[in-house]
Structures are given as structure tokens and as C-alpha cells.
Coordinates of C-alpha atoms and ligand atoms in Angstrom, one line a residue:
M1 CA -14.2 -16.7 -15.6
R2 CA -10.4 -17.0 -17.2
S3 CA -8.1 -13.5 -16.3
P4 CA -7.4 -11.8 -19.8
I5 CA -3.6 -11.9 -18.7
Q6 CA -4.0 -16.0 -18.4
T7 CA -5.0 -15.9 -21.8
Y8 CA -2.2 -12.9 -22.8
L9 CA 0.4 -15.8 -21.5
D10 CA -1.0 -18.8 -23.1
E11 CA -1.1 -16.6 -26.3
L12 CA 2.4 -15.4 -26.2
H13 CA 4.5 -18.6 -25.5
Q14 CA 2.0 -20.8 -28.8
S15 CA 3.1 -17.9 -30.6
L16 CA 6.6 -18.4 -30.0
V17 CA 6.7 -22.6 -29.8
G18 CA 7.5 -22.3 -33.3
L19 CA 9.9 -20.2 -32.9
D20 CA 13.6 -22.5 -32.7
E21 CA 16.8 -20.8 -33.3
G22 CA 19.8 -20.6 -31.6
A23 CA 21.3 -23.9 -29.7
L24 CA 21.4 -25.7 -26.5
A25 CA 24.7 -25.2 -24.7
D26 CA 26.8 -28.1 -24.5
Y27 CA 30.9 -26.5 -22.5
I28 CA 28.8 -28.3 -19.4
P29 CA 28.2 -32.0 -21.2
E30 CA 25.2 -32.4 -19.0
L31 CA 23.4 -29.0 -19.9
T32 CA 23.0 -31.2 -23.8
K33 CA 20.8 -33.3 -21.9
A34 CA 18.1 -31.0 -21.9
S35 CA 15.5 -30.9 -24.8
P36 CA 15.4 -28.2 -26.8
D37 CA 11.4 -27.5 -26.6
W38 CA 11.5 -26.2 -23.1
F39 CA 8.9 -24.1 -23.0
G40 CA 8.1 -21.7 -19.5
I41 CA 7.0 -18.6 -18.6
S42 CA 5.7 -17.6 -15.5
V43 CA 5.0 -13.5 -14.2
V44 CA 4.3 -13.0 -10.3
T45 CA 1.8 -9.4 -8.9
M46 CA 3.8 -8.1 -5.7
D47 CA 0.9 -9.6 -4.3
G48 CA 2.0 -12.9 -4.9
V49 CA 0.0 -14.0 -7.7
A50 CA 1.7 -16.6 -9.8
Y51 CA 0.9 -17.5 -13.8
T52 CA 2.0 -19.5 -15.5
A53 CA 2.2 -20.6 -19.4
G54 CA 4.1 -23.8 -20.7
N55 CA 6.8 -25.6 -18.8
A56 CA 5.7 -23.8 -15.5
D57 CA 6.7 -26.9 -13.5
Q58 CA 10.2 -27.9 -15.5
T59 CA 13.2 -27.1 -12.8
F60 CA 16.6 -26.7 -14.9
T61 CA 19.4 -25.5 -12.9
I62 CA 20.0 -21.6 -11.8
Q63 CA 23.7 -21.2 -13.5
S64 CA 24.2 -17.4 -14.0
V65 CA 20.8 -16.4 -13.4
S66 CA 22.8 -17.3 -8.9
K67 CA 24.4 -14.0 -10.2
P68 CA 22.8 -10.8 -8.9
F69 CA 21.3 -12.9 -5.7
V70 CA 25.0 -13.7 -4.3
Y71 CA 25.8 -10.1 -4.8
A72 CA 23.1 -9.3 -3.4
T73 CA 24.3 -11.9 0.0
A74 CA 27.5 -10.5 -0.4
L75 CA 26.3 -6.9 -0.1
A76 CA 24.3 -7.5 3.1
D77 CA 26.6 -10.1 4.3
R78 CA 29.2 -7.4 3.3
G79 CA 28.7 -4.3 3.7
V80 CA 29.0 -1.8 -0.2
D81 CA 32.8 -0.5 0.4
I82 CA 34.1 -4.0 0.7
V83 CA 32.7 -5.4 -1.9
S84 CA 32.5 -2.7 -3.5
S85 CA 36.7 -2.4 -3.3
K86 CA 36.9 -6.1 -4.5
I87 CA 34.7 -6.3 -8.2
G88 CA 32.7 -3.1 -10.1
V89 CA 30.1 -2.2 -11.4
E90 CA 31.0 -0.8 -15.8
P91 CA 29.3 -3.1 -18.0
S92 CA 32.5 -5.1 -19.9
G93 CA 31.0 -5.9 -23.1
D94 CA 32.8 -8.6 -22.7
A95 CA 31.3 -12.5 -23.7
F96 CA 30.6 -13.7 -19.1
N97 CA 33.7 -16.3 -19.2
S98 CA 35.7 -13.9 -20.2
I99 CA 39.9 -13.6 -19.2
S100 CA 39.6 -9.8 -17.8
L101 CA 40.3 -7.4 -15.1
D102 CA 39.8 -3.9 -15.3
P103 CA 43.0 -2.7 -16.3
Q104 CA 42.7 0.4 -14.2
T105 CA 41.7 -1.0 -10.9
G106 CA 42.8 -4.7 -11.2
A107 CA 39.0 -5.9 -10.4
P108 CA 36.5 -7.9 -11.9
R109 CA 34.7 -5.3 -14.1
N110 CA 31.2 -6.5 -13.0
P111 CA 29.8 -8.9 -10.1
M112 CA 28.0 -10.8 -13.5
I113 CA 30.4 -11.8 -16.1
N114 CA 32.0 -15.3 -14.0
A115 CA 35.1 -13.2 -13.2
G116 CA 32.6 -11.3 -10.7
A117 CA 30.6 -14.0 -9.3
I118 CA 33.4 -15.5 -8.3
A119 CA 34.8 -13.0 -6.7
T120 CA 31.4 -12.7 -5.3
T121 CA 31.3 -16.2 -4.2
S122 CA 34.6 -16.5 -2.7
L123 CA 32.9 -12.4 -0.1
V124 CA 29.7 -13.8 1.0
G125 CA 29.4 -14.2 5.0
G126 CA 31.0 -17.6 6.6
A127 CA 33.6 -19.2 8.6
D128 CA 34.5 -21.4 6.3
S129 CA 33.4 -22.0 2.7
S130 CA 30.8 -24.5 3.6
A131 CA 29.4 -22.3 5.9
Q132 CA 29.6 -19.2 2.9
W133 CA 27.7 -22.5 1.3
Q134 CA 24.7 -23.4 4.0
R135 CA 24.8 -18.9 3.7
I136 CA 24.5 -19.7 0.1
A137 CA 21.6 -21.9 -0.4
S138 CA 19.6 -20.0 2.0
S139 CA 19.8 -16.7 0.5
L140 CA 19.2 -18.0 -2.9
G141 CA 16.0 -20.0 -1.2
A142 CA 14.8 -17.0 0.7
F143 CA 15.0 -15.5 -2.7
A144 CA 13.4 -18.1 -3.9
G145 CA 10.4 -18.6 -0.8
H146 CA 11.5 -22.3 -0.5
D147 CA 14.9 -24.8 0.0
L148 CA 16.7 -25.4 -3.2
A149 CA 18.5 -28.3 -4.4
V150 CA 22.0 -29.3 -6.3
D151 CA 22.1 -30.3 -9.2
E152 CA 24.6 -32.9 -8.4
S153 CA 25.6 -34.0 -12.0
V154 CA 25.3 -31.0 -13.4
Y155 CA 27.3 -29.3 -10.5
H156 CA 30.1 -33.0 -10.9
S157 CA 29.9 -32.0 -15.3
E158 CA 30.8 -28.7 -14.5
S159 CA 33.8 -28.6 -11.7
A160 CA 34.8 -31.5 -13.9
T161 CA 35.3 -29.3 -17.2
G162 CA 35.3 -25.5 -15.8
F163 CA 39.2 -25.3 -16.6
R164 CA 38.4 -22.2 -17.8
N165 CA 36.6 -20.8 -14.2
R166 CA 39.7 -22.5 -13.2
A167 CA 42.1 -20.2 -14.5
I168 CA 40.4 -17.3 -13.6
A169 CA 39.7 -18.2 -10.3
W170 CA 43.7 -18.5 -10.4
M171 CA 43.7 -15.4 -12.1
L172 CA 41.5 -13.7 -9.3
K173 CA 44.1 -14.5 -6.0
N174 CA 47.4 -13.5 -8.6
F175 CA 45.5 -10.2 -8.5
G176 CA 45.0 -10.2 -5.1
V177 CA 41.0 -10.2 -5.3
V178 CA 40.3 -13.6 -4.1
D179 CA 41.4 -13.9 0.0
G180 CA 41.3 -18.0 0.6
D181 CA 41.5 -20.6 -1.4
P182 CA 40.0 -20.1 -4.9
M183 CA 39.6 -23.7 -5.9
A184 CA 37.0 -24.1 -2.9
A185 CA 35.0 -20.3 -3.5
L186 CA 35.0 -22.3 -7.2
E187 CA 33.1 -24.4 -6.4
N188 CA 30.7 -23.0 -4.7
Y189 CA 30.2 -20.5 -7.3
F190 CA 29.6 -24.4 -9.3
R191 CA 26.7 -24.9 -7.0
Q192 CA 24.9 -22.2 -6.5
C193 CA 25.5 -22.4 -10.7
S194 CA 23.9 -25.8 -9.8
L195 CA 20.7 -25.2 -7.5
L196 CA 17.0 -26.8 -10.0
V197 CA 14.4 -23.4 -9.9
D198 CA 11.7 -24.0 -12.4
C199 CA 10.8 -20.4 -14.5
R200 CA 8.2 -20.2 -11.6
D201 CA 11.2 -20.0 -8.9
L202 CA 12.7 -16.9 -10.9
A203 CA 10.3 -14.9 -11.2
F204 CA 9.4 -15.5 -7.5
M205 CA 12.7 -14.8 -6.5
A206 CA 12.3 -11.1 -9.1
A207 CA 9.3 -10.2 -7.9
T208 CA 11.3 -11.1 -4.6
L209 CA 13.7 -8.2 -6.1
A210 CA 10.4 -5.7 -7.3
N211 CA 8.8 -5.4 -4.2
G212 CA 12.4 -4.3 -2.8
G213 CA 13.7 -7.7 -0.9
I214 CA 10.4 -9.2 0.6
H215 CA 9.3 -12.3 -0.8
P216 CA 5.8 -11.6 -2.1
V217 CA 3.9 -14.6 0.0
T218 CA 6.5 -15.6 2.9
S219 CA 7.1 -11.8 3.6
Q220 CA 10.5 -12.7 4.5
R221 CA 12.7 -10.2 3.1
A222 CA 15.9 -11.5 1.4
L223 CA 17.9 -8.6 1.1
P224 CA 18.0 -5.2 3.4
A225 CA 16.4 -2.9 1.7
E226 CA 19.1 -0.5 1.5
H227 CA 20.7 -3.0 -1.3
V228 CA 18.4 -3.3 -3.4
E229 CA 18.8 -0.9 -5.8
R230 CA 22.2 -1.6 -6.8
V231 CA 21.3 -5.1 -7.5
L232 CA 18.7 -3.5 -9.8
S233 CA 21.2 -1.1 -11.0
V234 CA 23.9 -4.1 -11.8
M235 CA 21.9 -5.9 -13.4
A236 CA 20.2 -3.4 -15.1
T237 CA 23.6 -2.0 -17.1
C238 CA 25.4 -5.8 -16.9
G239 CA 23.0 -8.4 -16.9
M240 CA 22.8 -9.8 -20.2
Y241 CA 26.3 -9.6 -20.9
N242 CA 26.8 -7.9 -24.1
Y243 CA 23.9 -7.3 -25.3
A244 CA 23.3 -5.7 -22.5
G245 CA 22.7 -2.5 -23.7
S246 CA 20.8 -3.0 -26.1
W247 CA 18.3 -5.6 -23.7
L248 CA 18.2 -1.3 -22.1
F249 CA 16.9 0.0 -24.8
E250 CA 14.7 -2.3 -26.3
V251 CA 13.1 -4.0 -22.8
G252 CA 14.3 -1.7 -20.3
M253 CA 13.7 -4.1 -17.3
P254 CA 16.6 -5.1 -15.2
A255 CA 17.7 -8.4 -15.9
K256 CA 19.7 -11.4 -15.8
S257 CA 20.5 -14.8 -18.3
G258 CA 22.4 -18.2 -17.6
V259 CA 22.8 -20.8 -20.0
S260 CA 20.6 -23.4 -18.6
G261 CA 18.1 -21.0 -21.0
G262 CA 16.2 -18.7 -17.9
I263 CA 16.1 -15.7 -17.4
I264 CA 14.7 -13.4 -15.1
A265 CA 13.6 -10.0 -15.4
V266 CA 12.2 -6.8 -13.2
L267 CA 9.7 -4.1 -12.9
P268 CA 10.6 -2.5 -9.9
G269 CA 7.8 -2.1 -7.9
R270 CA 5.4 -4.2 -10.6
F271 CA 5.9 -7.5 -11.3
G272 CA 8.6 -9.9 -11.5
I273 CA 9.5 -12.1 -14.5
G274 CA 10.8 -16.4 -15.1
I275 CA 11.6 -16.9 -18.7
F276 CA 12.7 -20.6 -19.7
S277 CA 14.0 -21.9 -22.9
P278 CA 17.6 -23.8 -22.9
R279 CA 18.0 -22.4 -26.9
L280 CA 20.7 -19.5 -26.8
D281 CA 22.3 -17.1 -29.1
I282 CA 25.1 -16.5 -29.8
K283 CA 25.5 -13.5 -26.6
G284 CA 23.8 -16.1 -24.6
N285 CA 20.2 -15.1 -24.1
S286 CA 18.1 -17.5 -24.1
V287 CA 16.7 -16.6 -27.8
R288 CA 13.0 -17.4 -26.9
G289 CA 13.4 -16.1 -23.4
I290 CA 14.3 -12.5 -24.9
E291 CA 11.4 -12.2 -27.3
V292 CA 9.6 -13.0 -24.2
C293 CA 10.5 -9.8 -22.3
K294 CA 10.4 -7.4 -25.8
R295 CA 7.2 -8.7 -25.8
L296 CA 5.5 -8.2 -22.4
S297 CA 7.5 -4.7 -22.8
R298 CA 5.6 -3.7 -25.0
D299 CA 2.4 -4.7 -24.7
F300 CA 2.1 -3.3 -21.3
S301 CA 4.7 -0.9 -21.6
M302 CA 7.1 -2.7 -18.8
H303 CA 9.7 -0.9 -20.2
V304 CA 11.8 1.2 -16.9
F305 CA 11.4 4.6 -18.5
S306 CA 8.1 4.7 -18.8
R307 CA 5.0 5.3 -16.9
D308 CA 1.2 5.4 -17.5
G309 CA 0.3 6.7 -14.2
H310 CA -0.2 10.5 -14.1
P311 CA 0.2 13.1 -10.7
S312 CA -2.8 14.2 -10.5
M313 CA -4.1 10.5 -10.1
A314 CA -3.1 10.6 -6.3
L315 CA -6.0 13.2 -5.9
G316 CA -9.2 12.1 -6.6
R317 CA -12.5 14.3 -5.3
I318 CA -12.1 17.4 -3.3
Y319 CA -15.7 18.7 -1.7
T320 CA -15.8 21.4 1.2
G321 CA -18.1 21.5 4.7
A322 CA -21.0 22.8 3.0
D323 CA -21.7 20.2 0.3
A324 CA -21.1 17.7 3.4
P325 CA -21.3 19.6 6.9
S326 CA -20.7 17.1 9.7
R327 CA -24.0 14.8 10.5
R328 CA -24.1 17.1 14.4
Q329 CA -27.0 19.0 13.9
P330 CA -25.7 22.7 15.0
F331 CA -27.8 25.1 17.1
A332 CA -28.5 28.5 15.7
E333 CA -25.3 30.7 16.2
M334 CA -23.2 27.7 15.0
R335 CA -26.0 27.1 12.3
A336 CA -25.7 30.4 11.5
C337 CA -22.1 29.9 11.1
L338 CA -21.6 27.3 9.0
V339 CA -23.9 28.5 6.7
S340 CA -21.7 31.7 5.1
H341 CA -18.4 29.9 6.1
A342 CA -18.6 26.3 5.6
H343 CA -16.8 25.7 2.4
R344 CA -13.5 27.2 3.9
I345 CA -13.3 23.8 4.9
K346 CA -11.7 21.6 2.3
Y347 CA -12.0 17.9 1.8
L348 CA -9.5 16.1 -1.0
C349 CA -9.9 12.8 -1.4
L350 CA -5.9 11.2 -1.6
H351 CA -5.2 8.4 -4.0
G352 CA -2.9 5.2 -4.4
Y353 CA 0.2 5.4 -2.8
L354 CA 1.9 8.1 -2.1
A355 CA 4.8 9.3 -3.9
V356 CA 6.8 12.8 -4.8
D357 CA 5.4 13.8 -7.8
G358 CA 1.5 13.0 -6.6
V359 CA 2.4 14.8 -3.1
E360 CA 3.5 18.0 -5.1
Y361 CA 0.5 18.0 -7.3
I362 CA -1.6 17.7 -4.2
I363 CA -0.2 20.5 -2.3
R364 CA 0.4 22.4 -5.4
K365 CA -4.0 22.4 -5.5
M366 CA -3.6 22.8 -1.2
I367 CA -2.0 26.5 -2.2
H368 CA -4.5 26.9 -5.1
M369 CA -7.4 26.6 -2.2
S370 CA -5.8 28.6 0.5
T371 CA -7.2 32.3 -0.5
D372 CA -10.8 30.9 1.4
A373 CA -9.1 27.2 3.2
H374 CA -10.2 27.8 7.0
S375 CA -8.6 24.0 7.7
F376 CA -8.4 20.5 5.0
I377 CA -8.9 17.3 5.7
L378 CA -6.7 15.0 3.5
D379 CA -8.8 11.3 3.6
L380 CA -6.0 8.7 3.3
H381 CA -8.9 5.7 3.1
Q382 CA -7.2 4.9 -0.2
V383 CA -3.9 6.0 0.8
D384 CA -2.2 2.5 -0.2
G385 CA 0.7 3.9 1.7
I386 CA 3.4 6.6 1.6
S387 CA 6.9 7.0 1.1
D388 CA 9.3 9.2 3.0
C389 CA 10.0 11.5 0.5
A390 CA 6.7 12.2 0.4
A391 CA 5.6 12.3 3.7
R392 CA 7.9 15.5 4.7
L393 CA 6.5 17.2 2.2
L394 CA 3.2 17.1 3.6
N395 CA 4.3 17.8 7.8
E396 CA 6.3 21.1 5.6
V397 CA 2.9 21.7 4.1
R398 CA 0.9 21.2 7.4
Q399 CA 3.4 22.9 9.6
S400 CA 3.2 25.8 7.1
F401 CA -0.2 26.2 6.4
G402 CA -0.4 25.7 11.1
R403 CA 2.2 29.5 10.6
N404 CA -0.9 30.9 9.2
G405 CA -3.7 30.2 10.9
T406 CA -5.0 27.2 8.1
A407 CA -5.1 23.2 9.7
V408 CA -4.1 20.3 7.8
V409 CA -6.1 17.0 9.5
F410 CA -6.3 13.8 8.5
S411 CA -8.5 10.9 8.0
R412 CA -8.9 7.1 8.2
I413 CA -5.7 5.8 7.9
H414 CA -6.9 2.8 10.5
A415 CA -3.1 2.4 11.5
R416 CA -2.5 1.4 8.7
R417 CA 1.6 1.6 8.3
A418 CA 2.4 1.9 5.6
I419 CA 0.7 5.4 6.5
T420 CA 1.7 5.9 10.0
V421 CA 4.5 5.1 9.9
P422 CA 6.4 7.6 6.9
L423 CA 3.7 10.3 9.1
K424 CA 5.9 9.7 12.8
R425 CA 9.0 9.4 11.1
A426 CA 8.3 13.0 8.6
V427 CA 7.3 14.7 12.3
T428 CA 10.1 16.8 13.6
R429 CA 12.0 18.0 16.5
G430 CA 9.3 20.0 18.3
D431 CA 6.7 19.8 16.1
R432 CA 3.3 18.9 18.1
G433 CA 2.9 16.0 15.6
Y434 CA -0.5 15.5 12.6
L435 CA -4.1 15.5 14.3
S436 CA -6.0 12.4 12.4
F437 CA -9.1 11.3 12.8
E438 CA -10.6 8.2 12.6
D439 CA -14.0 9.2 10.4
N440 CA -14.9 12.1 8.2
D441 CA -17.7 13.2 10.6
L442 CA -15.4 13.6 13.2
A443 CA -13.0 15.6 11.5
V444 CA -14.9 17.8 10.0
E445 CA -17.1 18.6 13.4
W446 CA -13.7 19.5 14.8
C447 CA -12.7 21.5 11.7
E448 CA -16.8 22.8 11.9
N449 CA -15.3 24.3 15.8
R450 CA -12.1 25.7 15.1
L451 CA -14.3 27.5 12.3
F452 CA -16.8 29.1 14.9
G453 CA -14.4 29.6 17.5
E454 CA -13.5 27.8 20.8
T455 CA -14.1 30.9 22.5
E456 CA -17.3 31.1 21.4
Q457 CA -19.6 28.2 23.7
P458 CA -22.4 25.7 23.0
P459 CA -25.5 26.1 24.7
Q460 CA -24.8 24.6 28.4
A461 CA -28.4 23.7 29.2
V462 CA -31.8 23.5 28.0
T463 CA -34.2 23.7 31.3
S464 CA -36.7 24.0 30.3
L465 CA -38.6 20.4 27.2
A466 CA -40.7 23.6 26.0
D467 CA -37.4 24.4 24.5
C468 CA -37.3 21.1 22.4
L469 CA -37.8 22.2 18.8
F470 CA -39.6 18.6 19.2
F471 CA -42.7 20.2 21.3
K472 CA -42.3 23.4 19.2
G473 CA -46.5 25.0 18.2
V474 CA -47.9 22.6 21.4
P475 CA -50.4 24.7 23.8
V476 CA -49.1 26.0 27.3
E477 CA -51.3 23.9 28.9
L478 CA -50.2 20.5 27.1
M479 CA -46.9 21.5 27.9
Q480 CA -47.5 21.4 31.8
K481 CA -48.8 17.5 31.7
V482 CA -46.4 16.6 29.9
E483 CA -43.7 18.3 32.8
A484 CA -45.4 16.2 35.1
A485 CA -44.5 13.4 33.1
I486 CA -41.2 13.5 33.4
K487 CA -38.0 11.5 34.6
V488 CA -34.5 13.1 35.0
Y489 CA -32.4 10.6 34.6
A490 CA -27.9 11.0 34.7
F491 CA -25.5 8.9 32.9
A492 CA -21.7 9.0 32.5
P493 CA -19.1 9.9 30.2
G494 CA -19.0 6.7 28.1
D495 CA -22.6 5.1 29.0
H496 CA -24.7 3.3 26.1
I497 CA -28.1 5.3 27.2
V498 CA -30.0 3.2 24.6
K499 CA -28.1 0.3 22.4
A500 CA -29.1 -0.6 18.5
G501 CA -31.5 -3.9 18.2
Q502 CA -33.0 -3.4 22.5
V503 CA -36.4 -4.6 22.2
G504 CA -39.3 -3.1 24.3
D505 CA -37.9 -0.1 25.5
S506 CA -39.9 2.9 24.2
R507 CA -39.0 5.8 26.1
V508 CA -38.1 9.2 24.3
F509 CA -35.1 11.6 25.4
F510 CA -34.5 15.2 25.7
I511 CA -30.5 16.6 26.4
E512 CA -31.0 18.4 28.5
S513 CA -27.3 18.8 29.7
G514 CA -23.7 17.0 28.0
Q515 CA -23.5 16.2 24.6
V516 CA -24.2 12.1 23.4
S517 CA -23.2 10.6 20.0
V518 CA -25.5 7.8 18.0
L519 CA -23.4 5.4 16.9
V520 CA -23.7 2.2 14.1
P521 CA -22.7 -0.6 14.9
L522 CA -20.6 -1.5 11.6
Q523 CA -19.7 -5.1 11.2
D524 CA -16.2 -5.2 12.2
G525 CA -17.2 -4.3 15.5
A526 CA -16.1 -1.0 15.0
H527 CA -19.2 2.0 14.9
H528 CA -19.7 4.4 13.0
R529 CA -21.0 7.9 14.3
I530 CA -24.5 9.2 12.2
A531 CA -24.8 12.4 14.8
S532 CA -24.1 14.0 17.6
L533 CA -26.5 15.3 20.1
G534 CA -26.6 18.4 22.4
P535 CA -29.4 20.4 25.0
G536 CA -32.6 20.6 23.4
M537 CA -32.5 18.1 21.5
N538 CA -34.0 14.6 20.7
F539 CA -33.7 10.9 20.4
G540 CA -35.4 7.0 20.4
E541 CA -38.6 9.6 19.5
M542 CA -38.8 7.0 16.3
V543 CA -40.9 5.2 18.8
L544 CA -43.9 7.4 18.6
L545 CA -44.1 6.1 15.0
G546 CA -45.0 2.7 16.1
Q547 CA -40.8 1.5 16.0
T548 CA -39.9 -0.6 19.0
T549 CA -36.5 -2.0 18.4
R550 CA -33.2 0.8 18.7
S551 CA -31.8 0.9 15.4
A552 CA -28.3 3.2 16.9
T553 CA -26.7 3.0 20.2
V554 CA -26.6 6.0 21.4
C555 CA -23.3 7.0 24.0
A556 CA -22.8 9.8 26.6
D557 CA -19.6 11.3 25.7
T558 CA -20.1 13.9 28.3
A559 CA -21.2 14.0 31.6
V560 CA -24.9 14.0 30.4
T561 CA -28.6 14.8 31.9
C562 CA -31.9 13.9 29.9
R563 CA -35.6 13.7 30.5
V564 CA -37.2 11.3 30.2
L565 CA -40.7 10.1 28.6
E566 CA -42.2 7.2 28.7
S567 CA -44.4 6.9 25.0
R568 CA -47.7 4.9 26.4
D569 CA -47.6 8.8 29.2
L570 CA -47.2 10.9 26.0
D571 CA -50.0 8.5 24.6
N572 CA -52.8 9.3 27.3
I573 CA -52.4 12.8 27.6
A574 CA -52.7 12.9 23.5
S575 CA -56.0 10.2 23.7
E576 CA -57.2 13.5 25.7
A577 CA -56.1 16.3 23.8
P578 CA -56.0 14.8 20.2
V579 CA -53.3 18.2 19.0
L580 CA -50.9 16.9 20.8
K581 CA -50.4 14.0 18.8
I582 CA -50.6 15.6 16.0
V583 CA -48.2 19.1 16.5
L584 CA -45.5 15.9 17.7
L585 CA -46.0 14.4 14.2
E586 CA -45.8 17.5 12.5
N587 CA -42.3 18.5 14.8
L588 CA -41.2 14.7 13.5
A589 CA -41.8 14.6 9.9
G590 CA -39.9 18.5 9.9
N591 CA -37.9 16.9 11.6
L592 CA -37.3 13.7 9.5
A593 CA -38.0 15.7 6.0
S594 CA -34.5 17.3 6.6
S595 CA -32.7 14.5 7.5
L596 CA -33.6 13.3 4.2
R597 CA -32.5 16.8 2.4
R598 CA -29.3 16.3 4.3
A599 CA -28.1 12.8 3.9
T600 CA -29.2 13.9 -0.7
Q601 CA -27.2 16.8 -0.2
W602 CA -24.4 13.7 0.9
I603 CA -25.1 11.7 -1.5
A604 CA -25.4 14.2 -4.4
A605 CA -21.4 15.4 -2.6
L606 CA -20.6 11.9 -3.1
A607 CA -21.6 10.7 -5.9
Ligands
LIG701 N1 28.0 -21.8 -14.3 C1 28.1 -21.6 -15.5 C2 29.2 -20.8 -16.1 O1 30.1 -20.4 -15.1 C3 27.2 -20.1 -15.5 C4 27.6 -19.5 -16.9 C5 26.0 -18.9 -17.5 O2 25.2 -19.3 -17.0 N2 26.3 -18.3 -18.4 O3 30.2 -21.1 -16.9

């Protein structure tokens, strides 16, 4: 199926092909060789999918679109203090080639106009100008995701005619902004402007900025995260020359344009956009490029100040331990306790990327529920990541609830680093840290135990088979026959008592002491626990209904002793006393009915 995004871009391209206002830049003679009709659009997502329309493969020289990336490189190499001491961050309101410095500071006003850009190039790390050039080329290659070549004829053309830029470079030398040879820095600047890209490359370079400095496909870090906001801020205020104010007003994305007709726009955390169309308006910006960005911004609300989401989207379903109890079969006292208190276990399913606004909303809901809450389970299965400040807030709320006797535990994090790293970083000194469970069943069982109270112990052992619910109603004389056929087995913690898929084992197990887990194997090699059983409970009884293949694995959680009966022995006793079979089948049916009821209740809670 064709993506509607692709259809939209094709239509957008089609609707602007006829827009032929503006003219090619001609002050660099080589640039006049471009076809004025070339027109390509590319949009790249944060997971590295590139949509393109029009002449997406047409290469052109990057020109001023290189400036934010070289600025990024200088910040990475020299640090913000040194770079800021040489170059300002104020919009100039002047043309890109203005021969001026800030009268107060004596520094170029910003790195997006030529004066600031040439100074920036001179600041990039490297022992001499050729090492600096290597650094620039490899850094811009990292943003694009592959090496970029220089268009030698455009480079020579600009170098042969760039007298105005020479004047700017000597001015920078005169005022002590450039330390070394200003002409060597200028040649590197001309070369950086002559790197060849297509609009898809531009979109990837923009997407790398949108993605916090990491290329969405190669996963290479092109820029330390701490500098990304700085680069985007300068682009937002100065990227479109003396059109920057109107641009932010109408389009609202950090952007940068160049005289060859390229424009990049960045929607942080969402998209990188690259456009190429060489006809420029009088301010030096691509006419169609501006129009494309205006339409995208309007049609997809891509303005950085617009917001589609609502904090409440971070919180999905809420239910309680009464709606969805653990799958363990509780013994009588525990069951009684759960009937009246299980609703005090609160499950909250969280969604998406958790930032401060979403977590504020979640915490407010938790406080609201806290009057009767005994524990909270925050299910993070659908969470993609947590910001550091959001993790700090969650940690604080966990601790303050904890001091009041309400536990806050996490479930289903599954070792995802975008969650575990911020959560661990948020744990403060002297704090025991957070508790997290592989699945909700384990989490809710822990909360149920806590509700029941650590002081009250579950029954230690069941000594008579007659105490098992399975044999309820079997006449005493028949029980004696059953007891005579029994064998006792002991298992160590971790032993697999039966294995899923195993064929031909027809034993029925009755737990005398200890605890077992019933596990269903999942495709990825992990297990899903469907029940936990203790003394007086049984498993493997499905053989009595003719099921010969084990459907689940039963694993000893503790040391376990079981009384074990061969189904054949039961059949032998029942052949003389059919009432045994009748009573057992009745009990089995009752058991199945209550499992079904529980499952239905679960499904209703999840629906
Ligand atoms: N190389 C060009 C110059 O310095 C870049 C200018 C631009 O793209 N705005 O004039």
C-alpha cells in the first residue's frame, strides 16, 4: 500500500512545480549552471525512514547549510566558552554577506552569517588547516551518514571570485577574531560550502540534529547531546538570515538555507526535512523551499511551539488487584484477605515517552487514588523511554509513598536502557532503589503477599491427601486405596517437574510442601507464568481427561515434595468403585469452571 505521507509529498511537490519566482544566485559563476527547475523534497523520521519527492538524487553544493554543522563541530572541539567568546548568538537582521561585527563585543553577531561562519571554521579542532579540513569533512559526513565529496569546480569558482569574503576574513583577523592565517581558514570555508549533497542527505543531517545528535540509521553520534540545543537555537533565531523572524512566526522550525537553493528544517524529536530548489528570493532563501516548509508546518502542525499531545496520554488503563488478581491459587485465609482488600492494589499502564508533563499527570492521579491504595504497580510495557527529570520525579514519589507505607513498584521494563538508565540515575544516595518485576503476575503476587502481611505464614505442608480439594467428597475407604497407590517425590528449587511438550507422562501431582510455578514457554525463549501453586494443590490432572501432552512446564520455586499418583492406578481403583471417577470429574469440572471465570474476569479487566 502506498503511504498517505508519500502521496501528500508528491502532491505538495506537484502543486509547487509551477512556482517559478526568484532567480539563481550568480555571484559564484559556477552556481548559474544549475537548472532553475530542479526541485526535491525529503523528510526523514527518527527511525531513519526517508520519504522523497521530485529530484531527490540531484546533487548540489551545500553552501551555507554547512554553517550549523561546522558550528556544531567547533562547539564539540573547543567547548562553548571559547566559541562564545569569539562569535555571538544574536540575530543580525543583516544580509548573510554583511561586512560587520557587533559594535559592542567586536565579534561576528552569529555563526549563520558569513563573518561568524568563517570565524567558526577557523575554530574547528586540528593542528593545521589541512587537519582542520579533515575534521570538517568527517564531521559533516557523520551528520549525513556517509562521506561527502567536494565539487572542485564550484570550490575554484568561489575561491577565484570571493573577494567580499576575503574582506570579511581580513576584518576578522584585524579584530583578533581569527588567530591564524585568515586565508587558510577562508579556503576551508569555501571547501565546506562546496561539499556535494542531495536533498535526502540534507534531510538526514537535519534528522541527526532532531534525534539529539545521533544519526538515525548509522546510530553514530555526530554531536554531543549537550550542544544540540545550542545549534538549534542559533538556527531558530538566525538560520534564515534577515527573514529569520518571519520564518519563526510562519513556519516555526529551526532551519538553515544556502545560496545553491538548499534548506534544512528540524522538528526536534520528530523529523528532519531537506529541500532543494535553486530559485532564490531577494533575501537569498529558496522560494519553493520556503513554501514547502510553510505547507508542512500548516498541514502537519510542525511548528515547534505547537503541541498535539496531552499529558494525559502518558496514562493508559487503570485497574486493581480485584479486577486482575495474580494467577496463584490462594489458600483460604489469603483468599479471604484478597476479597476485601485486593482493590487496594492499583495497576497503572503508562504509555509513550515519559516527560515531565506526563509524569506530573500520573503522579496527580496516584495521589488522588492514595486514600485506599496499598501498592501501585506501574506497568512500563508500552513506555519507550523516560527523561531524566521525569525519572527523578517518579523516584521522589516512590520514596514519599514508601514512607507512608504505600509501595510503588515497576513491571515489564525488560532491560530497556531508555528506561533503566534514567531510573537508575535517579536513585539517590542511601535509597534502596526501586523494585521491578518481569511481569504483572509476579508484581501483583508480591503486592498480594504484602497486603496479607509478611507475618502470617502460608500453610507449611499438607499431610493428608484427603485435605486436597481435588479429593473433596471421596469416601474414606476409597481414600485409603488411593493413599496406598501413592509415591512421594522430592524436588530441589529450579527442578522442572514436568516439561511443556513432554508426551506419555500420565502422573498427577499433589503438592505436600513447597511452591511451584506453572510456566508457558514463549516464542522468544522466555516464559510466561500462568499460575503459582502451593501445598494442597495439584497439577498434571489433565491426563485424567485424556490429555497426553503436557501443555506447560512446572518448575519448583522452593524445595518441593509431591505425592504422585499414576492415572492408571486411579483407573484401577475406579473400575471397582466408579463413584471415585464421578467425584473426581466433578471436582475437576468445578476447578475448570473457576479458572474460566477468572480468565473471563481478566479479559474483562483488560478490554
Ligand atoms: N559560499 C557562500 C558564500 O560565502 C555561501 C553563502 C550562502 O549560502 N548563503 O557566499
